[in-house]
Coordinates of C-alpha atoms in Angstrom, one line a residue:
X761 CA 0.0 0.0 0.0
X762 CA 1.4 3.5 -0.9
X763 CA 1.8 6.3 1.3
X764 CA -1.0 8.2 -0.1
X765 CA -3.2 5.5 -0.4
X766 CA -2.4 5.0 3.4
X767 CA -3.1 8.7 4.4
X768 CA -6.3 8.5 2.5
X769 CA -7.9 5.6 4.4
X770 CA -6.2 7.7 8.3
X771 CA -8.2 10.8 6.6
X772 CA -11.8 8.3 6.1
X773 CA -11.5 6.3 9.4
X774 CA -9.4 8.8 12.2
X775 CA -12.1 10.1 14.7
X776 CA -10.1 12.4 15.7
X777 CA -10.3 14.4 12.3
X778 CA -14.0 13.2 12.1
X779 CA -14.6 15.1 15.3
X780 CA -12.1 18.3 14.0
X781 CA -13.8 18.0 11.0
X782 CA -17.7 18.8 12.9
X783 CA -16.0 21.3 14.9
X784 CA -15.1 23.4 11.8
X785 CA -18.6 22.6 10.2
X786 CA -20.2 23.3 13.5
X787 CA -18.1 27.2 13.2
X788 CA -19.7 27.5 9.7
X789 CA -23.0 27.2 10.6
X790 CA -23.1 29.7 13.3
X791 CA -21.1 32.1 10.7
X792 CA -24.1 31.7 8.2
X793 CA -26.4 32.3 10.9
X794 CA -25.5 35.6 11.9
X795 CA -26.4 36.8 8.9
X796 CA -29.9 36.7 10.0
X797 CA -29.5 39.6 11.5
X798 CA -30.4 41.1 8.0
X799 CA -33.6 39.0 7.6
X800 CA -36.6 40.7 7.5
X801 CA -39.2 39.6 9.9
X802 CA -42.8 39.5 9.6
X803 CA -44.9 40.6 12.4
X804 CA -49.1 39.6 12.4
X805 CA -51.2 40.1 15.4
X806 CA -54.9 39.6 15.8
X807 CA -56.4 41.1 18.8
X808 CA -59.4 41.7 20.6
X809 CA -60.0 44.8 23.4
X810 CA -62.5 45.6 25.9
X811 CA -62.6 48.4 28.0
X812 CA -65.3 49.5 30.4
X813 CA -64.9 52.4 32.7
X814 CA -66.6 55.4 34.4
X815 CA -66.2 59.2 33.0
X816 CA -64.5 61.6 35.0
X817 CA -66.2 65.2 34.7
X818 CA -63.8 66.2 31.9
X819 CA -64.7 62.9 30.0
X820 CA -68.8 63.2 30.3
X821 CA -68.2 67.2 29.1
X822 CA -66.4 66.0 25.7
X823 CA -68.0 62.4 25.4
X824 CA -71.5 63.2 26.8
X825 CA -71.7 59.9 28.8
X826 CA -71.3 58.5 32.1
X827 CA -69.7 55.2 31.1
X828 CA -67.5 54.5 28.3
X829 CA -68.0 51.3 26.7
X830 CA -65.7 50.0 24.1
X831 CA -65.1 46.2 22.6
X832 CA -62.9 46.7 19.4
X833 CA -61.2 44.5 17.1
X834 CA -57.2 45.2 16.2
X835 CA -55.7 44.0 12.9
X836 CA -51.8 44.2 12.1
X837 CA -49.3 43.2 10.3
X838 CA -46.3 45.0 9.6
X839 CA -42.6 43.8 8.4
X840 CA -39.4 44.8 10.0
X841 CA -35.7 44.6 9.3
X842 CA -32.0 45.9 10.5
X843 CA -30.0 48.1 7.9
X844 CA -26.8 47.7 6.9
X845 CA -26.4 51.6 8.3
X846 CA -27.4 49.8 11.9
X847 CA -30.7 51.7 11.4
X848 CA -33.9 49.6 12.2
X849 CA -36.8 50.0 10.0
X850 CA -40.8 49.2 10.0
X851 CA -43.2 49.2 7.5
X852 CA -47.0 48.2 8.5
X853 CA -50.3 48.9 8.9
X854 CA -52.6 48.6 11.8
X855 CA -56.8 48.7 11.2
X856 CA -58.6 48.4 14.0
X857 CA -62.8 47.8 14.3
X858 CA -64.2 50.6 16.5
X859 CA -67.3 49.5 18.3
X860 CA -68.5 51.8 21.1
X861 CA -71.6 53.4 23.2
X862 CA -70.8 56.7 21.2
X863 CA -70.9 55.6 17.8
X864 CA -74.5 56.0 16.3
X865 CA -77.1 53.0 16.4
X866 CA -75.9 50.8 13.6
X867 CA -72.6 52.8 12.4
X868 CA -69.7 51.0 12.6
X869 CA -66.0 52.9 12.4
X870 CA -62.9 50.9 10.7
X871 CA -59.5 53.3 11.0
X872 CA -56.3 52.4 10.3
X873 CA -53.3 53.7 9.7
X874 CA -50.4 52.9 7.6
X875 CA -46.3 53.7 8.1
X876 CA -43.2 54.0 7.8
X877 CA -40.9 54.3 11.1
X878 CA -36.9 54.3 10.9
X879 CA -35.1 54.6 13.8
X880 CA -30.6 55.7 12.9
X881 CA -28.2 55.6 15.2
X882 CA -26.3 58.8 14.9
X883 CA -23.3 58.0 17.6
X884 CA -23.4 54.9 19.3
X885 CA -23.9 51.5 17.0
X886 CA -24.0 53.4 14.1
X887 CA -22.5 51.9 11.0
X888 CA -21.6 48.9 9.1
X889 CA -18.6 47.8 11.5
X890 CA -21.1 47.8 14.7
X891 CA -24.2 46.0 13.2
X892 CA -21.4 43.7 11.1
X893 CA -19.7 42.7 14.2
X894 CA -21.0 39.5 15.6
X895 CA -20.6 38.6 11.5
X896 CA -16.9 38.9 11.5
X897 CA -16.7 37.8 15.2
X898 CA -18.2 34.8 13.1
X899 CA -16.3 34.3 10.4
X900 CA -13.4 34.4 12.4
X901 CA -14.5 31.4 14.7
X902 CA -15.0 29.7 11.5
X903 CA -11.6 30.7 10.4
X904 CA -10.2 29.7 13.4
X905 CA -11.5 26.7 13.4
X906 CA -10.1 26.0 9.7
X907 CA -6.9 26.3 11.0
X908 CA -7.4 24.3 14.0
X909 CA -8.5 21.0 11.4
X910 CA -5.6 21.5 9.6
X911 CA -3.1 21.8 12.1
X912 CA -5.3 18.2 13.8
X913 CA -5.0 17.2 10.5
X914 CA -1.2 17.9 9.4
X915 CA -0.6 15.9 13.0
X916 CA -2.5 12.9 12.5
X917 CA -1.4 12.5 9.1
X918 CA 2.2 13.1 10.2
X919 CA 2.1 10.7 12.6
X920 CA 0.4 8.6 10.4
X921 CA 3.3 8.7 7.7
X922 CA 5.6 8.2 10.3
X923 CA 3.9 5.2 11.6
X924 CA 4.1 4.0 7.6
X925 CA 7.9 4.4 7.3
X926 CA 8.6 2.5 10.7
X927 CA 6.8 -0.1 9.5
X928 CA 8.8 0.4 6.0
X929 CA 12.2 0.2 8.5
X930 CA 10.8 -2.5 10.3
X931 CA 10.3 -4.6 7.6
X932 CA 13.2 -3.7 5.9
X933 CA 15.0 -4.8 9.4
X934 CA 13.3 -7.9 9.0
X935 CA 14.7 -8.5 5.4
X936 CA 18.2 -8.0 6.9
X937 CA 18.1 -9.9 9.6
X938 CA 16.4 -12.9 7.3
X939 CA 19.7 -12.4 5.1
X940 CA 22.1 -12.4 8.0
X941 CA 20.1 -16.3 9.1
X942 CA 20.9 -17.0 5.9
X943 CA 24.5 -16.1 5.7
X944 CA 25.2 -18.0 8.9
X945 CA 23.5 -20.7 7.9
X946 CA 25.2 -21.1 5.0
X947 CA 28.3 -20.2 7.4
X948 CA 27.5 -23.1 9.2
X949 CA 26.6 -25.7 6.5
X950 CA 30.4 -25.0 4.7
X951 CA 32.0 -25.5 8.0
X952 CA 30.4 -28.6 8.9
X953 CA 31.5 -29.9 5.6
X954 CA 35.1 -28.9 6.0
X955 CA 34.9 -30.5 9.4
X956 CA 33.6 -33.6 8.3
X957 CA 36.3 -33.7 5.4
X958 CA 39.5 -32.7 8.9
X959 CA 39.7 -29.2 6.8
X960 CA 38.5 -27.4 9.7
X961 CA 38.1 -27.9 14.0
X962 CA 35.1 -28.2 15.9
X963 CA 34.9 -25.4 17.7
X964 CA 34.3 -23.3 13.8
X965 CA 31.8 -25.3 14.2
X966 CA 30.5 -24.3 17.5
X967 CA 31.4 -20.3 16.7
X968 CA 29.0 -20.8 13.6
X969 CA 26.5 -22.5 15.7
X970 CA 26.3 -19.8 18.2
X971 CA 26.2 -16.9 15.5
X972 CA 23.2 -18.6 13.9
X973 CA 21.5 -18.6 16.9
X974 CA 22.2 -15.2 17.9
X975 CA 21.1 -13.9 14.5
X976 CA 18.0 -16.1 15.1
X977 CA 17.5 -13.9 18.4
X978 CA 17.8 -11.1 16.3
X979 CA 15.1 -12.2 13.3
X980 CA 12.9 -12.9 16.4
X981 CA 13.3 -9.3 17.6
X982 CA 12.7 -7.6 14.2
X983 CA 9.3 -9.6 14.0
X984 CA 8.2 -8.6 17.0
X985 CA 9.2 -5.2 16.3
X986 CA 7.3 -5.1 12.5
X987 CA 4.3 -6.4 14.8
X988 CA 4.6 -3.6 16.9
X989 CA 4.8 -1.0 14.1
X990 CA 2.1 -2.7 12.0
X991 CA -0.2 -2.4 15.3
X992 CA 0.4 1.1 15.1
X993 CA -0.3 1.9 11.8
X994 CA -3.5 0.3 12.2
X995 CA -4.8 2.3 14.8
X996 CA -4.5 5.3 12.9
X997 CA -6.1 3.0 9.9
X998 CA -9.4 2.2 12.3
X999 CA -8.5 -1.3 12.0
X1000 CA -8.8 -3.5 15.5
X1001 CA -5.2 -5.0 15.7
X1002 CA -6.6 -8.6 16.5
X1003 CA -8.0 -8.1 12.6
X1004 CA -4.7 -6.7 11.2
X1005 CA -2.8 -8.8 8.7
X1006 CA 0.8 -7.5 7.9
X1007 CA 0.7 -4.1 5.9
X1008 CA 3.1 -3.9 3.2
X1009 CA 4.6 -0.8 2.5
X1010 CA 5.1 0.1 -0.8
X1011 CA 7.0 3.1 -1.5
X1012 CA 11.0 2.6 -0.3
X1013 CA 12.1 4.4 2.5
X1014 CA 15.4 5.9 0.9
X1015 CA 14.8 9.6 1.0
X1016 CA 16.9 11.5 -1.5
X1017 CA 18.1 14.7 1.0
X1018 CA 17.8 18.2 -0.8
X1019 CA 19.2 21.1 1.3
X1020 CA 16.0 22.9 2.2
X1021 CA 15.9 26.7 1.7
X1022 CA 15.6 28.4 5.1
X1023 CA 14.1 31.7 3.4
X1024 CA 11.7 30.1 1.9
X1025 CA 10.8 28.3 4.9
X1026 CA 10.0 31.2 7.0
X1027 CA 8.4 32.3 4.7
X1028 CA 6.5 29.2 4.8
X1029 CA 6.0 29.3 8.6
X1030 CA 4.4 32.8 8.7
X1031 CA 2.2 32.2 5.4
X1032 CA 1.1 28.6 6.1
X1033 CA 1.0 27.4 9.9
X1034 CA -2.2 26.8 11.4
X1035 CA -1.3 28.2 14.7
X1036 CA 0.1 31.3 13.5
X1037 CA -2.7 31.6 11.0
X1038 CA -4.9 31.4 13.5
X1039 CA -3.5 33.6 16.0
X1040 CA -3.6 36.3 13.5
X1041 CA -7.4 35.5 13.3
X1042 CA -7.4 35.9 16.9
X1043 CA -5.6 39.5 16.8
X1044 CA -8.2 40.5 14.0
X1045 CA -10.9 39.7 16.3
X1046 CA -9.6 41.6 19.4
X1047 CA -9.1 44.4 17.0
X1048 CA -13.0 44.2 16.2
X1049 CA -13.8 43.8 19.8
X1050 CA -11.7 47.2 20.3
X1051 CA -13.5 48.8 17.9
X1052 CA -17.1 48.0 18.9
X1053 CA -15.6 48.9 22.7
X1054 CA -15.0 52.4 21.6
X1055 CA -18.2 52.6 19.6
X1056 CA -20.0 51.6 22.6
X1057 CA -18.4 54.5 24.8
X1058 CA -20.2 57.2 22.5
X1059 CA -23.3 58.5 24.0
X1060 CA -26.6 57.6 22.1
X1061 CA -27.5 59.7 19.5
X1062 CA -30.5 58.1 17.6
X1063 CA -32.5 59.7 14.4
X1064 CA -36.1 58.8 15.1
X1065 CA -38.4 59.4 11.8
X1066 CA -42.0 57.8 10.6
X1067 CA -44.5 59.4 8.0
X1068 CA -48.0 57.4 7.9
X1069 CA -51.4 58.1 6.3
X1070 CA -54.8 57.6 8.5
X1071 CA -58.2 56.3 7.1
X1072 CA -61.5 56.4 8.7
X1073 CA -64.5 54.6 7.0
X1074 CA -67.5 52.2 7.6
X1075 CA -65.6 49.4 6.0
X1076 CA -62.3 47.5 6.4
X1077 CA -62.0 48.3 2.5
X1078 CA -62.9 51.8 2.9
X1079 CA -60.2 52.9 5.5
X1080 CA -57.3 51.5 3.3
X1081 CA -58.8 53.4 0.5
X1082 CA -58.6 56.6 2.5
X1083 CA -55.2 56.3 3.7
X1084 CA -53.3 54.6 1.0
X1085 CA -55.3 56.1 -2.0
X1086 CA -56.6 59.5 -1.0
X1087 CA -53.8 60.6 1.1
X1088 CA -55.6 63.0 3.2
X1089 CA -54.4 62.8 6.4
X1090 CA -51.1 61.9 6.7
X1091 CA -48.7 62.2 10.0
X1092 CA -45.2 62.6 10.3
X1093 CA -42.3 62.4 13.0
X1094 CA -39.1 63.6 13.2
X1095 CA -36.4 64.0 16.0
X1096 CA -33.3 63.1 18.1
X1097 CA -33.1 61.1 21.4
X1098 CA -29.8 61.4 23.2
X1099 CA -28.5 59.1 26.2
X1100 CA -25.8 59.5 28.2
X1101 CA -24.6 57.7 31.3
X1102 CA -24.4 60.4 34.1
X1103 CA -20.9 58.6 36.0
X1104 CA -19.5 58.8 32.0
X1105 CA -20.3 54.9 31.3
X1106 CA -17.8 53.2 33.8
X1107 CA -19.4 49.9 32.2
X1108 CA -18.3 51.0 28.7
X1109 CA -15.0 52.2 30.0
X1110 CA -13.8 49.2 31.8
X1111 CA -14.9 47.0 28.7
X1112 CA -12.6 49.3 26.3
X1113 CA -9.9 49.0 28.7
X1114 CA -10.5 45.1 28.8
X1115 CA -10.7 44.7 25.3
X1116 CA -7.5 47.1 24.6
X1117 CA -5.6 44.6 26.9
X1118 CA -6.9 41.8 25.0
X1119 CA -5.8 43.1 21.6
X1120 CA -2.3 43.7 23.1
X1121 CA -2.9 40.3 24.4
X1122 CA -3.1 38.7 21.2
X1123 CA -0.3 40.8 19.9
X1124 CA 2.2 39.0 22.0
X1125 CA 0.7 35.8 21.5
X1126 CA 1.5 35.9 17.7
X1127 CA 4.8 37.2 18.7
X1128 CA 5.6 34.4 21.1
X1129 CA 4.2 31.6 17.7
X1130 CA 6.2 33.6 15.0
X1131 CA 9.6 33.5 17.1
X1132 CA 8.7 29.8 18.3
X1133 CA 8.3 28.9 14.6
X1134 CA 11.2 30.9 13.3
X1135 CA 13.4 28.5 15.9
X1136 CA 11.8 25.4 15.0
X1137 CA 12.3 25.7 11.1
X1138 CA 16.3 26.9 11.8
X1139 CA 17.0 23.4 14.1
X1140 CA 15.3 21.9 11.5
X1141 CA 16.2 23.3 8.8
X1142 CA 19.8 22.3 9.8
X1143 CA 19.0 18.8 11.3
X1144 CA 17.9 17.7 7.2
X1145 CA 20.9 18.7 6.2
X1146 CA 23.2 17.0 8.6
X1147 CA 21.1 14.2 8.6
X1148 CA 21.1 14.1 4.9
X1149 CA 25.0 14.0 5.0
X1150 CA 24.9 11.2 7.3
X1151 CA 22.7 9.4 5.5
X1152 CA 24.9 9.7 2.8
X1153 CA 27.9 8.6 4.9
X1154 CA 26.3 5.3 6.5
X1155 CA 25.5 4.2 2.5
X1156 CA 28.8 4.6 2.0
X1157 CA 29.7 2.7 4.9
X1158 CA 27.4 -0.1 3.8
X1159 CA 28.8 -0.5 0.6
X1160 CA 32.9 -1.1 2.0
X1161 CA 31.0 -3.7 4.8
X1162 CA 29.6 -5.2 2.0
X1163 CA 32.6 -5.6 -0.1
X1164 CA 34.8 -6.7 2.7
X1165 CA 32.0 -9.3 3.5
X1166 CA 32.1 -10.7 -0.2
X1167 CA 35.8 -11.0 0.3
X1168 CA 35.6 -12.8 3.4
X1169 CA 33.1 -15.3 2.3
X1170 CA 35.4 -16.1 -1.5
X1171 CA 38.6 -16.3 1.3
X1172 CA 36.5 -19.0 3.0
X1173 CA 35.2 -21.0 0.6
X1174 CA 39.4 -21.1 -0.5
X1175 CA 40.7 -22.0 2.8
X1176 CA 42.1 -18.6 3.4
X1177 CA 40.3 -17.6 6.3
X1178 CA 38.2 -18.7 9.1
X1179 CA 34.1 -18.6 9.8
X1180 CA 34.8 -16.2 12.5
X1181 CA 35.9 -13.5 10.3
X1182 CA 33.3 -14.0 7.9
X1183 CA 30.6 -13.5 10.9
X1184 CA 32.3 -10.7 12.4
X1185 CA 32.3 -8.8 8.7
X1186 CA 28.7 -10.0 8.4
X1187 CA 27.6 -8.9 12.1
X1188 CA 29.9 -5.6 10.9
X1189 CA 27.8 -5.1 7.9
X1190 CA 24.2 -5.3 9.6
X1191 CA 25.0 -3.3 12.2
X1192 CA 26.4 -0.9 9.4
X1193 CA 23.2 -1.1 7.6
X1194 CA 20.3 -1.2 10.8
X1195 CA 22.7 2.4 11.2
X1196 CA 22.0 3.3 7.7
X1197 CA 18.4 2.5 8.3
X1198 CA 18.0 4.3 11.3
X1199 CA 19.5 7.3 9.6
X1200 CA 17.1 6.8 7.2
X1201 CA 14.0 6.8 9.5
X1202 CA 15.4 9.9 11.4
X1203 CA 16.0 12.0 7.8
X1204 CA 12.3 10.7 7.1
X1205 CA 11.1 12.3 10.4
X1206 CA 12.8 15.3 10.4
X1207 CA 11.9 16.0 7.0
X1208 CA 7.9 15.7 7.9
X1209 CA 8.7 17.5 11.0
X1210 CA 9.8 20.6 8.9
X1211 CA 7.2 20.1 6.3
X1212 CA 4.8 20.5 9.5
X1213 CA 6.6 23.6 11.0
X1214 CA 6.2 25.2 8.1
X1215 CA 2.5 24.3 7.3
X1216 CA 3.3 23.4 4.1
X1217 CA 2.4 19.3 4.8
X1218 CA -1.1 19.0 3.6
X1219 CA -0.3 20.7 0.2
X1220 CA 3.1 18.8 0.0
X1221 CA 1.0 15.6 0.5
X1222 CA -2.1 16.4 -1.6
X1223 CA -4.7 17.0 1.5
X1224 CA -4.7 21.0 1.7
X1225 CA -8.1 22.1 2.4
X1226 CA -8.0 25.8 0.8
X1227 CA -5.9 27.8 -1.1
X1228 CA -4.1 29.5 1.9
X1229 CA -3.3 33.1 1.2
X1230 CA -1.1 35.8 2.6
X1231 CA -2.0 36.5 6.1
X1232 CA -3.4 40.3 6.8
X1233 CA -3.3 41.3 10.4
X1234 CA -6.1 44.4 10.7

């Protein structure tokens, strides 16, 4: 199985990502949803109203009776909405059935009245930036949370691939340790026919015996340890490991080393990490927060308008004729309502000074990520390259074991040398080459470690989940 197919299958069964994953959708939703602040709403009521009461003096001089009686009907409807400006607006009408002991015997009264009414605020929550807040607040928790599932996911899939090349190393181990059984066994076979032709004492014999066996021990360790790693690899597969069978790697381990560019890698860092990207995020919103402070620490100020045209008629038709056709008695409002704490808003000034902290907060938060990162990619940056050289060295090393090995074994076979030296240049050469192959598995590692650091691993691996862009801290 390839290293991509493998990634794909950590990406379909981790729960961890699954549960990331909800989190981020979870910070979407609530994103779309406060941009319901812009949806109209549409208000009806239906209403009944009785009122029964004694006249004072004043009353029975203008309404000519001692008791007012009244039962009236109340019809409304009326739509009302938010502006972009952070003005509220309504638009409605309101009829209402007049029936009553002053009305004539038989004469019924409909009147209604139809509107406009806008209230602006002048000061105080006025403009796009105050009414938009909770919608960038928003969008940044679902930016946030962006970064947060691919920073999970840049870690599980880094473990994941690491997991895949032990398990690569592991079953390479077991290759060589299978090959160095082999060589002692054949070791062992030549010098027991030597000994049973008097070319060669027992105790060759013995010395081979005792190297097979110890290179047995050895196979059985490498086993166990391919077990180990294959267990691993499964968990982050979803697989139980009492169901696993042996996963075959199938991409070599061999890592050709390029010197990475440490420019472009911090550039990387501060372009590309989830944690910085989202810390920036976090600044952005304590700058919003700081805004809507100060906004909030102006008194009130608020425009208050509304035009309407009344109707009175014996019909429910009638009065909407007379106010919205004829037009003959309209009413109109205009003004200004100011408020203003008296003690000069210690609410609103404590909360600016909180959120003024919290922005410089923030600040030195990113500061504290960006220099974290900066240090991470340098010791990484130069741990690739050494490791890269050393790789190179051990493969070097590898190559004289094997020759001297190949020597050993034609010197034996022509009576020039003993089973001892051959199993010493063999037990030379796999220790040469398990070095080699821990070099390997380190150069593997700390190349995914700086891919990580500099948040470049998703797109270097085919899982990025958006085009990531400059980061612009407001």
């Amino acid at each position: 199985m390839s290293l991509h197919q493998t990634l794909e299958q950590v990406v379909e069964a981790n729960l961890r990502l699954q549960v990331s994953q909800l989190d981020y959708d979870i910070a979407e939703e609530r994103a779309k949803a406060e941009w319901a602040i812009f949806e109209p709403v549409l208000l009806l009521t239906l209403a009944q109203e009785s009122n029964n009461r004694q006249n004072t003096t004043e009353q029975f001089l203008s309404q000519r009776v001692s008791i007012f009686d009244e039962h009236n009907e109340i019809y409304s409807g009326a739509i009302e909405g938010v502006l972009p400006t952070g003005g509220k607006v309504r638009v409605g009408t309101q009829i209402r059935n007049l029936d009553n002991n002053l009305q004539t015997t038989g004469r019924r009264e409909w009147e209604s009245y139809s509107g406009v009414t806008v209230t602006q605020p002048l000061l105080r929550n006025r403009g796009w930036k105050s009414v938009a807040s909770q919608i960038e607040l928003a969008a940044g928790d679902s930016s946030i949370a962006l970064q947060d599932y691919r920073g999970q996911l840049a870690l599980v899939l880094s473990e994941a691939e690491m997991a895949y090349w032990e398990l690569a190393a592991a079953s390479l181990f077991v290759e060589l340790s299978q090959a160095s059984v082999e060589t002692a066994e054949i070791v062992l076979k030549e010098n027991r026919q030597r000994f049973d032709a008097g070319k060669t004492t027992e105790m060759e014999v013995v010395q081979s015996e005792a190297g097979l066996a110890l290179r047995k021990s050895h196979l059985s360790n490498a086993n166990q340890r391919r077990v180990d790693a294959n267990a691993r690899l499964a968990a982050f597969l979803g697989r139980k490991a009492d169901n696993v069978n042996i996963i075959v790697p199938a991409d070599p381990i061999e890592l050709v080393a390029q010197a990475p560019s440490l420019s472009r890698a911090l550039s990387n860092g501060v372009n590309s990490h989830p944690a910085y990207l989202a810390q920036v995020e976090r600044c952005n919103q304590a700058g919003i927060r700081l805004a809507f402070a100060e906004n909030e620490k102006l008194p009130q100020l608020d425009l208050k308008a509304s035009y309407g045209l009344n109707g009175l008629a014996n019909t429910f038709k009638g009065t909407l004729d007379e106010g919205l056709i004829d037009r003959d008695f309209p009413s109109w409002y205009l003004g200004v309502e100011f408020r203003f704490p008296l003690t000069n808003g210690k609410r609103e000034r404590h909360q600016l000074a909180a959120a003024d902290i919290r922005k410089r907060q923030s600040l030195l938060e990113l500061s504290a990520i960006e220099i974290d990162l900066v240090n991470g990619i340098h010791a990484l940056v130069e741990k690739v390259g050494s490791l890269g050289e050393r790789s190179s060295a051990l493969n070097q090393v590898v190559h004289l074991h094997e020759r001297v090995l190949d020597n050993e074994q034609e010197f034996l076979k022509a009576g020039k040398s003993e089973s001892r030296k051959v199993l010493e240049a063999e037990e030379d050469l796999s220790e040469a080459r398990l070095e080699s192959l821990s070099a390997m598995l380190e150069l593997r590692r700390a190349n995914v470690d700086l891919l990580v650091q500099e948040g470049t691993y998703l797109r270097d691996r085919g899982f990025e989940l958006v085009d990531v862009e400059e980061p612009v801290l407001q």
